[in-house]
């Protein structure tokens, strides 16, 4: 994750949230800044949504937990995904950008 709600993610890249969305599995997951997360995922064209997110229960200090809370809040609202300038852009149903992610 490069941005959340238009603001740069303020943690080292090594602990920035990630998204893995294997084709045709109906599942998603990754790192959240502190914990591993997982959720069901529904994709059709640019439409994308996630089932309620589950996560491991490690506690971290400082900005990692703040980023994790913001990431989980964004995932709950995701309804669209598109590509822009080499980034994956996640947006809500009104098209408001929730997060941008760098492809890897």
C-alpha positions as semicolon CSV with decimal commas, in nm:
position;residue;x (nm);y (nm);z (nm)
1;X;0,000;0,000;0,000
2;X;0,133;0,340;-0,102
3;X;-0,158;0,560;0,010
4;X;-0,465;0,531;0,232
5;X;-0,741;0,790;0,182
6;X;-0,504;0,989;-0,039
7;X;-0,231;1,021;0,225
8;X;0,106;0,843;0,204
9;X;0,139;0,540;0,430
10;X;0,376;0,647;0,708
11;X;0,547;0,316;0,783
12;X;0,854;0,151;0,632
13;X;0,778;-0,040;0,312
14;X;0,873;-0,364;0,488
15;X;0,561;-0,340;0,709
16;X;0,323;-0,158;0,473
17;X;-0,005;-0,345;0,415
18;X;-0,017;-0,585;0,121
19;X;-0,291;-0,742;-0,088
20;X;-0,272;-1,084;-0,251
21;X;-0,570;-1,164;-0,470
22;X;-0,509;-1,494;-0,651
23;X;-0,718;-1,532;-0,965
24;X;-1,039;-1,734;-0,935
25;X;-0,992;-1,838;-0,569
26;X;-1,248;-1,607;-0,408
27;X;-0,994;-1,532;-0,137
28;X;-0,766;-1,241;-0,051
29;X;-0,505;-1,177;0,212
30;X;-0,170;-1,029;0,296
31;X;-0,001;-0,829;0,568
32;X;-0,179;-0,544;0,743
33;X;0,115;-0,360;0,895
34;X;0,119;-0,576;1,205
35;X;-0,084;-0,892;1,141
36;X;-0,165;-1,128;0,856
37;X;-0,516;-1,073;0,723
38;X;-0,758;-1,281;0,515
39;X;-1,103;-1,237;0,364
40;X;-1,332;-1,368;0,096
41;X;-1,319;-1,162;-0,221
42;X;-1,567;-1,112;-0,504
43;X;-1,439;-0,978;-0,837
44;X;-1,615;-0,908;-1,164
45;X;-1,448;-0,668;-1,408
46;X;-1,363;-0,359;-1,205
47;X;-1,608;-0,452;-0,927
48;X;-1,433;-0,580;-0,615
49;X;-1,553;-0,634;-0,262
50;X;-1,430;-0,816;0,045
51;X;-1,613;-1,024;0,305
52;X;-1,545;-0,929;0,668
53;X;-1,171;-0,933;0,734
54;X;-1,011;-1,177;0,974
55;X;-0,659;-1,138;1,111
56;X;-0,402;-1,282;1,344
57;X;-0,399;-1,117;1,687
58;X;-0,047;-0,983;1,738
59;X;-0,020;-0,638;1,896
60;X;0,226;-0,389;1,756
61;X;0,323;-0,047;1,877
62;X;0,325;0,287;1,706
63;X;0,221;0,361;1,351
64;X;0,189;-0,003;1,242
65;X;-0,138;-0,044;1,438
66;X;-0,275;0,287;1,310
67;X;-0,202;0,187;0,950
68;X;-0,360;-0,154;1,013
69;X;-0,683;0,003;1,146
70;X;-0,700;0,238;0,847
71;X;-0,630;-0,048;0,602
72;X;-0,905;-0,268;0,748
73;X;-1,150;0,026;0,738
74;X;-1,063;0,082;0,370
75;X;-1,109;-0,288;0,284
76;X;-1,461;-0,283;0,430
77;X;-1,559;-0,004;0,189
78;X;-1,391;-0,130;-0,132
79;X;-1,631;-0,177;-0,423
80;X;-1,408;-0,100;-0,724
81;X;-1,054;-0,169;-0,841
82;X;-0,875;-0,014;-1,135
83;X;-0,524;0,048;-1,263
84;X;-0,374;0,396;-1,284
85;X;-0,013;0,487;-1,357
86;X;0,111;0,138;-1,268
87;X;-0,081;0,125;-0,939
88;X;-0,388;-0,064;-0,826
89;X;-0,649;0,184;-0,706
90;X;-0,918;0,067;-0,464
91;X;-1,230;0,283;-0,440
92;X;-1,574;0,284;-0,279
93;X;-1,905;0,268;-0,466
94;X;-1,897;0,644;-0,536
95;X;-1,547;0,618;-0,685
96;X;-1,374;0,779;-0,385
97;X;-1,017;0,653;-0,367
98;X;-0,952;0,446;-0,055
99;X;-0,603;0,309;-0,125
100;X;-0,337;0,279;-0,391
101;X;-0,103;-0,016;-0,411
102;X;0,216;-0,069;-0,606
103;X;0,215;-0,381;-0,828
104;X;0,478;-0,641;-0,741
